[in-house]
Amino acid sequence: MDFALPDHLQTLLAEMDAFIEAEIKPLEREHIQYFDHRREHARTDWDNGGIPRREWEDLLSEMRRRADKAGWLRYGLPSRFGGRDGSNLDMAVIREHLAHKGLGLHNDLQDESSIVGNFPQVIMMDRFGTEDQKKEWTEALITGERSMAFGLTEPNHGSDATWLETRAVRDGDSWVINGAKRFNTGVHRATHDLVFARTSGEDGQARGITAFLVSTDTPGFTVPYYWWTFNMPTDHGEVELKDVRVPADAILGEVDRGLEVGQTFLHENRIRQAASSLGAAQYCIDRAVAYANERSVFGKPLSVNQAVQWPLVELQTEAQMVRLLVRYAATELDRNHHMEVSDKVSMANYRANRLVCEAADRAMQVFGGVGYSRHEPFEHIYRHHRRYRITEGAEEIQIRRVAQRMFGFGKR
């Protein structure tokens, strides 16, 4: 087996770095308050529900505009959408590389905004949308003219997604939706929310759930508050739906088969998010090693102490194993239907998410008091990535997915 990266990726990463230095870093330096110790305060509209400040999101939009103009933003999309047909392996390597560079406008961890975009909604639309929906949505999603929040989690249901209490009932040519959703990421600026509701069947059945594209200005659709979280700003809204009426053409995919839409979203996201966690972990490890070599304590380098060396060696070993797993899972995802390799994706994701939390924590310990401060990025990295051990499939659910495949129970 050849473990070397394809030749085109080496050239690609060098070209990408040159673009970042020429176009993105100067913009970042003009707005450094969003990236230094002031970052959480500068980004958060504390008096408006804790949502991201508009100025901060406008800066991210300008970054994406520059990246799109230079041909980077759509790299992972098919060429028919203006992309470069980037594979899952390409995207995994790129996402690791960008996160490994540390905090910056080129690849912001907090909202997954990057010069190389991740567009799971576009992939969902391509796979499940009607021709009219594709014409209306695809380019608008890429440019940001339209945006789609993800309404699956509910106040009483998270990982148990087949037990949704939100209901949709057909009424003539329309559907009427009632229920509530929790942690609707990005709903503060979203034009639509992809709301999953039971339309038939019994609680616990995967069949019988439908995905609806609900405009956020529809009567009865309200966001009473946003959850303030470990990592601010927050864009995780609580959504209430009271007699929300949508037309029949608002359904994405087939009636009663909406969870297939949701699974596509999760698998596309999980492998790339795992790569980002790996890159951020490697950044923390590298910074800790460099500091341990530079720091002198009791008249000798901090790095001569085995108590410092050994935890970092363990982390570096884990990082190398996770790297191979992420790239293997990405390659398999390119070759097979996503459900065929869901266990590999789950393995890569939960191990990478654990790794980055451990690496950020160890970097804080090596740096001591300075590492605990906001003048270093480790607390920010920890707070951001800690959520991925819960969201988009808690690690327990992902381990369960691997167990299903290992022990031969449950549906594929």
mmCIF file with all atom_site columns, N, CA and C in Angstrom, residues 336-391:
data_model
loop_
_atom_site.group_PDB
_atom_site.id
_atom_site.type_symbol
_atom_site.label_atom_id
_atom_site.label_alt_id
_atom_site.label_comp_id
_atom_site.label_asym_id
_atom_site.label_entity_id
_atom_site.label_seq_id
_atom_site.pdbx_PDB_ins_code
_atom_site.Cartn_x
_atom_site.Cartn_y
_atom_site.Cartn_z
_atom_site.occupancy
_atom_site.B_iso_or_equiv
_atom_site.pdbx_formal_charge
_atom_site.auth_seq_id
_atom_site.auth_comp_id
_atom_site.auth_asym_id
_atom_site.auth_atom_id
_atom_site.pdbx_PDB_model_num
ATOM 1   N N  . ASN A 1 336 ? -16.904 4.050  -2.128 1.00 0.00 ? 336 ASN A N  1
ATOM 2   C CA . ASN A 1 336 ? -18.112 3.307  -1.770 1.00 0.00 ? 336 ASN A CA 1
ATOM 3   C C  . ASN A 1 336 ? -19.254 4.251  -1.395 1.00 0.00 ? 336 ASN A C  1
ATOM 4   N N  . HIS A 1 337 ? -20.462 3.694  -1.347 1.00 0.00 ? 337 HIS A N  1
ATOM 5   C CA . HIS A 1 337 ? -21.608 4.425  -0.817 1.00 0.00 ? 337 HIS A CA 1
ATOM 6   C C  . HIS A 1 337 ? -21.327 4.767  0.639  1.00 0.00 ? 337 HIS A C  1
ATOM 7   N N  . HIS A 1 338 ? -21.751 5.956  1.057  1.00 0.00 ? 338 HIS A N  1
ATOM 8   C CA . HIS A 1 338 ? -21.358 6.425  2.392  1.00 0.00 ? 338 HIS A CA 1
ATOM 9   C C  . HIS A 1 338 ? -21.812 5.504  3.517  1.00 0.00 ? 338 HIS A C  1
ATOM 10  N N  . MET A 1 339 ? -22.945 4.798  3.352  1.00 0.00 ? 339 MET A N  1
ATOM 11  C CA . MET A 1 339 ? -23.395 3.915  4.418  1.00 0.00 ? 339 MET A CA 1
ATOM 12  C C  . MET A 1 339 ? -22.524 2.670  4.537  1.00 0.00 ? 339 MET A C  1
ATOM 13  N N  . GLU A 1 340 ? -21.804 2.315  3.468  1.00 0.00 ? 340 GLU A N  1
ATOM 14  C CA . GLU A 1 340 ? -20.928 1.148  3.501  1.00 0.00 ? 340 GLU A CA 1
ATOM 15  C C  . GLU A 1 340 ? -19.715 1.367  4.398  1.00 0.00 ? 340 GLU A C  1
ATOM 16  N N  . VAL A 1 341 ? -19.324 2.617  4.586  1.00 0.00 ? 341 VAL A N  1
ATOM 17  C CA . VAL A 1 341 ? -18.107 2.906  5.348  1.00 0.00 ? 341 VAL A CA 1
ATOM 18  C C  . VAL A 1 341 ? -18.403 3.793  6.558  1.00 0.00 ? 341 VAL A C  1
ATOM 19  N N  . SER A 1 342 ? -19.663 3.806  6.975  1.00 0.00 ? 342 SER A N  1
ATOM 20  C CA . SER A 1 342 ? -20.038 4.683  8.093  1.00 0.00 ? 342 SER A CA 1
ATOM 21  C C  . SER A 1 342 ? -19.279 4.334  9.372  1.00 0.00 ? 342 SER A C  1
ATOM 22  N N  . ASP A 1 343 ? -18.951 3.053  9.548  1.00 0.00 ? 343 ASP A N  1
ATOM 23  C CA . ASP A 1 343 ? -18.197 2.676  10.745 1.00 0.00 ? 343 ASP A CA 1
ATOM 24  C C  . ASP A 1 343 ? -16.782 3.240  10.713 1.00 0.00 ? 343 ASP A C  1
ATOM 25  N N  . LYS A 1 344 ? -16.154 3.259  9.524  1.00 0.00 ? 344 LYS A N  1
ATOM 26  C CA . LYS A 1 344 ? -14.809 3.822  9.407  1.00 0.00 ? 344 LYS A CA 1
ATOM 27  C C  . LYS A 1 344 ? -14.828 5.327  9.671  1.00 0.00 ? 344 LYS A C  1
ATOM 28  N N  . VAL A 1 345 ? -15.848 5.988  9.141  1.00 0.00 ? 345 VAL A N  1
ATOM 29  C CA . VAL A 1 345 ? -15.986 7.430  9.373  1.00 0.00 ? 345 VAL A CA 1
ATOM 30  C C  . VAL A 1 345 ? -16.188 7.705  10.864 1.00 0.00 ? 345 VAL A C  1
ATOM 31  N N  . SER A 1 346 ? -17.002 6.888  11.513 1.00 0.00 ? 346 SER A N  1
ATOM 32  C CA . SER A 1 346 ? -17.242 7.065  12.954 1.00 0.00 ? 346 SER A CA 1
ATOM 33  C C  . SER A 1 346 ? -15.969 6.854  13.766 1.00 0.00 ? 346 SER A C  1
ATOM 34  N N  . MET A 1 347 ? -15.199 5.824  13.428 1.00 0.00 ? 347 MET A N  1
ATOM 35  C CA . MET A 1 347 ? -13.925 5.583  14.116 1.00 0.00 ? 347 MET A CA 1
ATOM 36  C C  . MET A 1 347 ? -13.019 6.809  14.021 1.00 0.00 ? 347 MET A C  1
ATOM 37  N N  . ALA A 1 348 ? -12.849 7.308  12.807 1.00 0.00 ? 348 ALA A N  1
ATOM 38  C CA . ALA A 1 348 ? -11.958 8.450  12.585 1.00 0.00 ? 348 ALA A CA 1
ATOM 39  C C  . ALA A 1 348 ? -12.446 9.670  13.331 1.00 0.00 ? 348 ALA A C  1
ATOM 40  N N  . ASN A 1 349 ? -13.750 9.886  13.323 1.00 0.00 ? 349 ASN A N  1
ATOM 41  C CA . ASN A 1 349 ? -14.297 11.098 13.912 1.00 0.00 ? 349 ASN A CA 1
ATOM 42  C C  . ASN A 1 349 ? -14.164 11.117 15.429 1.00 0.00 ? 349 ASN A C  1
ATOM 43  N N  . TYR A 1 350 ? -14.586 10.053 16.097 1.00 0.00 ? 350 TYR A N  1
ATOM 44  C CA . TYR A 1 350 ? -14.562 10.128 17.557 1.00 0.00 ? 350 TYR A CA 1
ATOM 45  C C  . TYR A 1 350 ? -13.135 10.080 18.096 1.00 0.00 ? 350 TYR A C  1
ATOM 46  N N  . ARG A 1 351 ? -12.227 9.373  17.410 1.00 0.00 ? 351 ARG A N  1
ATOM 47  C CA . ARG A 1 351 ? -10.844 9.354  17.890 1.00 0.00 ? 351 ARG A CA 1
ATOM 48  C C  . ARG A 1 351 ? -10.155 10.700 17.666 1.00 0.00 ? 351 ARG A C  1
ATOM 49  N N  . ALA A 1 352 ? -10.424 11.334 16.531 1.00 0.00 ? 352 ALA A N  1
ATOM 50  C CA . ALA A 1 352 ? -9.817  12.637 16.265 1.00 0.00 ? 352 ALA A CA 1
ATOM 51  C C  . ALA A 1 352 ? -10.333 13.693 17.235 1.00 0.00 ? 352 ALA A C  1
ATOM 52  N N  . ASN A 1 353 ? -11.626 13.630 17.574 1.00 0.00 ? 353 ASN A N  1
ATOM 53  C CA . ASN A 1 353 ? -12.191 14.606 18.498 1.00 0.00 ? 353 ASN A CA 1
ATOM 54  C C  . ASN A 1 353 ? -11.647 14.438 19.912 1.00 0.00 ? 353 ASN A C  1
ATOM 55  N N  . ARG A 1 354 ? -11.438 13.218 20.323 1.00 0.00 ? 354 ARG A N  1
ATOM 56  C CA . ARG A 1 354 ? -10.793 12.992 21.623 1.00 0.00 ? 354 ARG A CA 1
ATOM 57  C C  . ARG A 1 354 ? -9.356  13.507 21.613 1.00 0.00 ? 354 ARG A C  1
ATOM 58  N N  . LEU A 1 355 ? -8.674  13.209 20.521 1.00 0.00 ? 355 LEU A N  1
ATOM 59  C CA . LEU A 1 355 ? -7.260  13.574 20.414 1.00 0.00 ? 355 LEU A CA 1
ATOM 60  C C  . LEU A 1 355 ? -7.047  15.075 20.563 1.00 0.00 ? 355 LEU A C  1
ATOM 61  N N  . VAL A 1 356 ? -7.831  15.885 19.870 1.00 0.00 ? 356 VAL A N  1
ATOM 62  C CA . VAL A 1 356 ? -7.599  17.328 19.910 1.00 0.00 ? 356 VAL A CA 1
ATOM 63  C C  . VAL A 1 356 ? -7.873  17.880 21.304 1.00 0.00 ? 356 VAL A C  1
ATOM 64  N N  . CYS A 1 357 ? -8.849  17.354 21.997 1.00 0.00 ? 357 CYS A N  1
ATOM 65  C CA . CYS A 1 357 ? -9.106  17.807 23.371 1.00 0.00 ? 357 CYS A CA 1
ATOM 66  C C  . CYS A 1 357 ? -7.923  17.470 24.283 1.00 0.00 ? 357 CYS A C  1
ATOM 67  N N  . GLU A 1 358 ? -7.398  16.270 24.123 1.00 0.00 ? 358 GLU A N  1
ATOM 68  C CA . GLU A 1 358 ? -6.246  15.858 24.932 1.00 0.00 ? 358 GLU A CA 1
ATOM 69  C C  . GLU A 1 358 ? -5.010  16.675 24.579 1.00 0.00 ? 358 GLU A C  1
ATOM 70  N N  . ALA A 1 359 ? -4.825  16.962 23.296 1.00 0.00 ? 359 ALA A N  1
ATOM 71  C CA . ALA A 1 359 ? -3.651  17.716 22.865 1.00 0.00 ? 359 ALA A CA 1
ATOM 72  C C  . ALA A 1 359 ? -3.710  19.161 23.341 1.00 0.00 ? 359 ALA A C  1
ATOM 73  N N  . ALA A 1 360 ? -4.886  19.789 23.260 1.00 0.00 ? 360 ALA A N  1
ATOM 74  C CA . ALA A 1 360 ? -5.035  21.164 23.734 1.00 0.00 ? 360 ALA A CA 1
ATOM 75  C C  . ALA A 1 360 ? -4.813  21.233 25.235 1.00 0.00 ? 360 ALA A C  1
ATOM 76  N N  . ASP A 1 361 ? -5.342  20.267 25.961 1.00 0.00 ? 361 ASP A N  1
ATOM 77  C CA . ASP A 1 361 ? -5.164  20.231 27.416 1.00 0.00 ? 361 ASP A CA 1
ATOM 78  C C  . ASP A 1 361 ? -3.694  20.042 27.776 1.00 0.00 ? 361 ASP A C  1
ATOM 79  N N  . ARG A 1 362 ? -2.995  19.176 27.061 1.00 0.00 ? 362 ARG A N  1
ATOM 80  C CA . ARG A 1 362 ? -1.576  18.938 27.345 1.00 0.00 ? 362 ARG A CA 1
ATOM 81  C C  . ARG A 1 362 ? -0.741  20.159 26.997 1.00 0.00 ? 362 ARG A C  1
ATOM 82  N N  . ALA A 1 363 ? -1.077  20.846 25.913 1.00 0.00 ? 363 ALA A N  1
ATOM 83  C CA . ALA A 1 363 ? -0.354  22.069 25.561 1.00 0.00 ? 363 ALA A CA 1
ATOM 84  C C  . ALA A 1 363 ? -0.505  23.121 26.647 1.00 0.00 ? 363 ALA A C  1
ATOM 85  N N  . MET A 1 364 ? -1.707  23.254 27.194 1.00 0.00 ? 364 MET A N  1
ATOM 86  C CA . MET A 1 364 ? -1.900  24.176 28.322 1.00 0.00 ? 364 MET A CA 1
ATOM 87  C C  . MET A 1 364 ? -0.982  23.804 29.482 1.00 0.00 ? 364 MET A C  1
ATOM 88  N N  . GLN A 1 365 ? -0.892  22.523 29.760 1.00 0.00 ? 365 GLN A N  1
ATOM 89  C CA . GLN A 1 365 ? -0.086  22.072 30.896 1.00 0.00 ? 365 GLN A CA 1
ATOM 90  C C  . GLN A 1 365 ? 1.397   22.349 30.668 1.00 0.00 ? 365 GLN A C  1
ATOM 91  N N  . VAL A 1 366 ? 1.867   22.113 29.469 1.00 0.00 ? 366 VAL A N  1
ATOM 92  C CA . VAL A 1 366 ? 3.276   22.360 29.156 1.00 0.00 ? 366 VAL A CA 1
ATOM 93  C C  . VAL A 1 366 ? 3.600   23.846 29.230 1.00 0.00 ? 366 VAL A C  1
ATOM 94  N N  . PHE A 1 367 ? 2.697   24.677 28.714 1.00 0.00 ? 367 PHE A N  1
ATOM 95  C CA . PHE A 1 367 ? 2.905   26.116 28.743 1.00 0.00 ? 367 PHE A CA 1
ATOM 96  C C  . PHE A 1 367 ? 2.682   26.722 30.129 1.00 0.00 ? 367 PHE A C  1
ATOM 97  N N  . GLY A 1 368 ? 2.025   25.970 31.020 1.00 0.00 ? 368 GLY A N  1
ATOM 98  C CA . GLY A 1 368 ? 1.777   26.486 32.356 1.00 0.00 ? 368 GLY A CA 1
ATOM 99  C C  . GLY A 1 368 ? 0.740   27.600 32.349 1.00 0.00 ? 368 GLY A C  1
ATOM 100 N N  . GLY A 1 369 ? 0.954   28.607 33.200 1.00 0.00 ? 369 GLY A N  1
ATOM 101 C CA . GLY A 1 369 ? -0.013  29.691 33.337 1.00 0.00 ? 369 GLY A CA 1
ATOM 102 C C  . GLY A 1 369 ? -0.300  30.420 32.045 1.00 0.00 ? 369 GLY A C  1
ATOM 103 N N  . VAL A 1 370 ? 0.715   30.599 31.223 1.00 0.00 ? 370 VAL A N  1
ATOM 104 C CA . VAL A 1 370 ? 0.515   31.280 29.939 1.00 0.00 ? 370 VAL A CA 1
ATOM 105 C C  . VAL A 1 370 ? -0.400  30.443 29.041 1.00 0.00 ? 370 VAL A C  1
ATOM 106 N N  . GLY A 1 371 ? -0.234  29.128 29.103 1.00 0.00 ? 371 GLY A N  1
ATOM 107 C CA . GLY A 1 371 ? -1.074  28.255 28.296 1.00 0.00 ? 371 GLY A CA 1
ATOM 108 C C  . GLY A 1 371 ? -2.534  28.321 28.692 1.00 0.00 ? 371 GLY A C  1
ATOM 109 N N  . TYR A 1 372 ? -2.780  28.611 29.961 1.00 0.00 ? 372 TYR A N  1
ATOM 110 C CA . TYR A 1 372 ? -4.150  28.726 30.455 1.00 0.00 ? 372 TYR A CA 1
ATOM 111 C C  . TYR A 1 372 ? -4.777  30.054 30.068 1.00 0.00 ? 372 TYR A C  1
ATOM 112 N N  . SER A 1 373 ? -3.960  31.011 29.718 1.00 0.00 ? 373 SER A N  1
ATOM 113 C CA . SER A 1 373 ? -4.460  32.346 29.370 1.00 0.00 ? 373 SER A CA 1
ATOM 114 C C  . SER A 1 373 ? -5.039  32.358 27.963 1.00 0.00 ? 373 SER A C  1
ATOM 115 N N  . ARG A 1 374 ? -5.776  33.422 27.663 1.00 0.00 ? 374 ARG A N  1
ATOM 116 C CA . ARG A 1 374 ? -6.335  33.588 26.325 1.00 0.00 ? 374 ARG A CA 1
ATOM 117 C C  . ARG A 1 374 ? -5.319  34.184 25.358 1.00 0.00 ? 374 ARG A C  1
ATOM 118 N N  . HIS A 1 375 ? -4.126  34.452 25.819 1.00 0.00 ? 375 HIS A N  1
ATOM 119 C CA . HIS A 1 375 ? -3.079  34.948 24.931 1.00 0.00 ? 375 HIS A CA 1
ATOM 120 C C  . HIS A 1 375 ? -2.466  33.822 24.105 1.00 0.00 ? 375 HIS A C  1
ATOM 121 N N  . GLU A 1 376 ? -2.740  32.591 24.483 1.00 0.00 ? 376 GLU A N  1
ATOM 122 C CA . GLU A 1 376 ? -2.424  31.432 23.658 1.00 0.00 ? 376 GLU A CA 1
ATOM 123 C C  . GLU A 1 376 ? -3.742  30.847 23.163 1.00 0.00 ? 376 GLU A C  1
ATOM 124 N N  . PRO A 1 377 ? -3.747  30.117 22.069 1.00 0.00 ? 377 PRO A N  1
ATOM 125 C CA . PRO A 1 377 ? -5.011  29.670 21.462 1.00 0.00 ? 377 PRO A CA 1
ATOM 126 C C  . PRO A 1 377 ? -5.570  28.366 22.004 1.00 0.00 ? 377 PRO A C  1
ATOM 127 N N  . PHE A 1 378 ? -4.893  27.755 22.986 1.00 0.00 ? 378 PHE A N  1
ATOM 128 C CA . PHE A 1 378 ? -5.259  26.394 23.363 1.00 0.00 ? 378 PHE A CA 1
ATOM 129 C C  . PHE A 1 378 ? -6.651  26.311 23.996 1.00 0.00 ? 378 PHE A C  1
ATOM 130 N N  . GLU A 1 379 ? -7.006  27.312 24.811 1.00 0.00 ? 379 GLU A N  1
ATOM 131 C CA . GLU A 1 379 ? -8.333  27.287 25.422 1.00 0.00 ? 379 GLU A CA 1
ATOM 132 C C  . GLU A 1 379 ? -9.422  27.403 24.350 1.00 0.00 ? 379 GLU A C  1
ATOM 133 N N  . HIS A 1 380 ? -9.150  28.202 23.337 1.00 0.00 ? 380 HIS A N  1
ATOM 134 C CA . HIS A 1 380 ? -10.119 28.372 22.252 1.00 0.00 ? 380 HIS A CA 1
ATOM 135 C C  . HIS A 1 380 ? -10.274 27.068 21.474 1.00 0.00 ? 380 HIS A C  1
ATOM 136 N N  . ILE A 1 381 ? -9.160  26.425 21.183 1.00 0.00 ? 381 ILE A N  1
ATOM 137 C CA . ILE A 1 381 ? -9.189  25.150 20.459 1.00 0.00 ? 381 ILE A CA 1
ATOM 138 C C  . ILE A 1 381 ? -9.940  24.098 21.276 1.00 0.00 ? 381 ILE A C  1
ATOM 139 N N  . TYR A 1 382 ? -9.651  24.047 22.578 1.00 0.00 ? 382 TYR A N  1
ATOM 140 C CA . TYR A 1 382 ? -10.323 23.062 23.425 1.00 0.00 ? 382 TYR A CA 1
ATOM 141 C C  . TYR A 1 382 ? -11.826 23.319 23.458 1.00 0.00 ? 382 TYR A C  1
ATOM 142 N N  . ARG A 1 383 ? -12.208 24.561 23.707 1.00 0.00 ? 383 ARG A N  1
ATOM 143 C CA . ARG A 1 383 ? -13.630 24.865 23.853 1.00 0.00 ? 383 ARG A CA 1
ATOM 144 C C  . ARG A 1 383 ? -14.393 24.586 22.561 1.00 0.00 ? 383 ARG A C  1
ATOM 145 N N  . HIS A 1 384 ? -13.769 24.888 21.428 1.00 0.00 ? 384 HIS A N  1
ATOM 146 C CA . HIS A 1 384 ? -14.460 24.634 20.164 1.00 0.00 ? 384 HIS A CA 1
ATOM 147 C C  . HIS A 1 384 ? -14.613 23.140 19.905 1.00 0.00 ? 384 HIS A C  1
ATOM 148 N N  . HIS A 1 385 ? -13.517 22.410 19.998 1.00 0.00 ? 385 HIS A N  1
ATOM 149 C CA . HIS A 1 385 ? -13.550 21.007 19.585 1.00 0.00 ? 385 HIS A CA 1
ATOM 150 C C  . HIS A 1 385 ? -14.229 20.105 20.612 1.00 0.00 ? 385 HIS A C  1
ATOM 151 N N  . ARG A 1 386 ? -14.345 20.571 21.844 1.00 0.00 ? 386 ARG A N  1
ATOM 152 C CA . ARG A 1 386 ? -15.015 19.733 22.839 1.00 0.00 ? 386 ARG A CA 1
ATOM 153 C C  . ARG A 1 386 ? -16.464 19.440 22.452 1.00 0.00 ? 386 ARG A C  1
ATOM 154 N N  . ARG A 1 387 ? -17.078 20.369 21.729 1.00 0.00 ? 387 ARG A N  1
ATOM 155 C CA . ARG A 1 387 ? -18.483 20.158 21.357 1.00 0.00 ? 387 ARG A CA 1
ATOM 156 C C  . ARG A 1 387 ? -18.637 19.004 20.374 1.00 0.00 ? 387 ARG A C  1
ATOM 157 N N  . TYR A 1 388 ? -17.600 18.713 19.596 1.00 0.00 ? 388 TYR A N  1
ATOM 158 C CA . TYR A 1 388 ? -17.732 17.666 18.592 1.00 0.00 ? 388 TYR A CA 1
ATOM 159 C C  . TYR A 1 388 ? -17.726 16.263 19.186 1.00 0.00 ? 388 TYR A C  1
ATOM 160 N N  . ARG A 1 389 ? -17.462 16.171 20.472 1.00 0.00 ? 389 ARG A N  1
ATOM 161 C CA . ARG A 1 389 ? -17.629 14.884 21.130 1.00 0.00 ? 389 ARG A CA 1
ATOM 162 C C  . ARG A 1 389 ? -19.092 14.655 21.510 1.00 0.00 ? 389 ARG A C  1
ATOM 163 N N  . ILE A 1 390 ? -19.932 15.673 21.225 1.00 0.00 ? 390 ILE A N  1
ATOM 164 C CA . ILE A 1 390 ? -21.364 15.600 21.503 1.00 0.00 ? 390 ILE A CA 1
ATOM 165 C C  . ILE A 1 390 ? -22.185 15.801 20.232 1.00 0.00 ? 390 ILE A C  1
ATOM 166 N N  . THR A 1 391 ? -21.848 16.833 19.464 1.00 0.00 ? 391 THR A N  1
ATOM 167 C CA . THR A 1 391 ? -22.672 17.194 18.313 1.00 0.00 ? 391 THR A CA 1
ATOM 168 C C  . THR A 1 391 ? -22.370 16.316 17.098 1.00 0.00 ? 391 THR A C  1
#
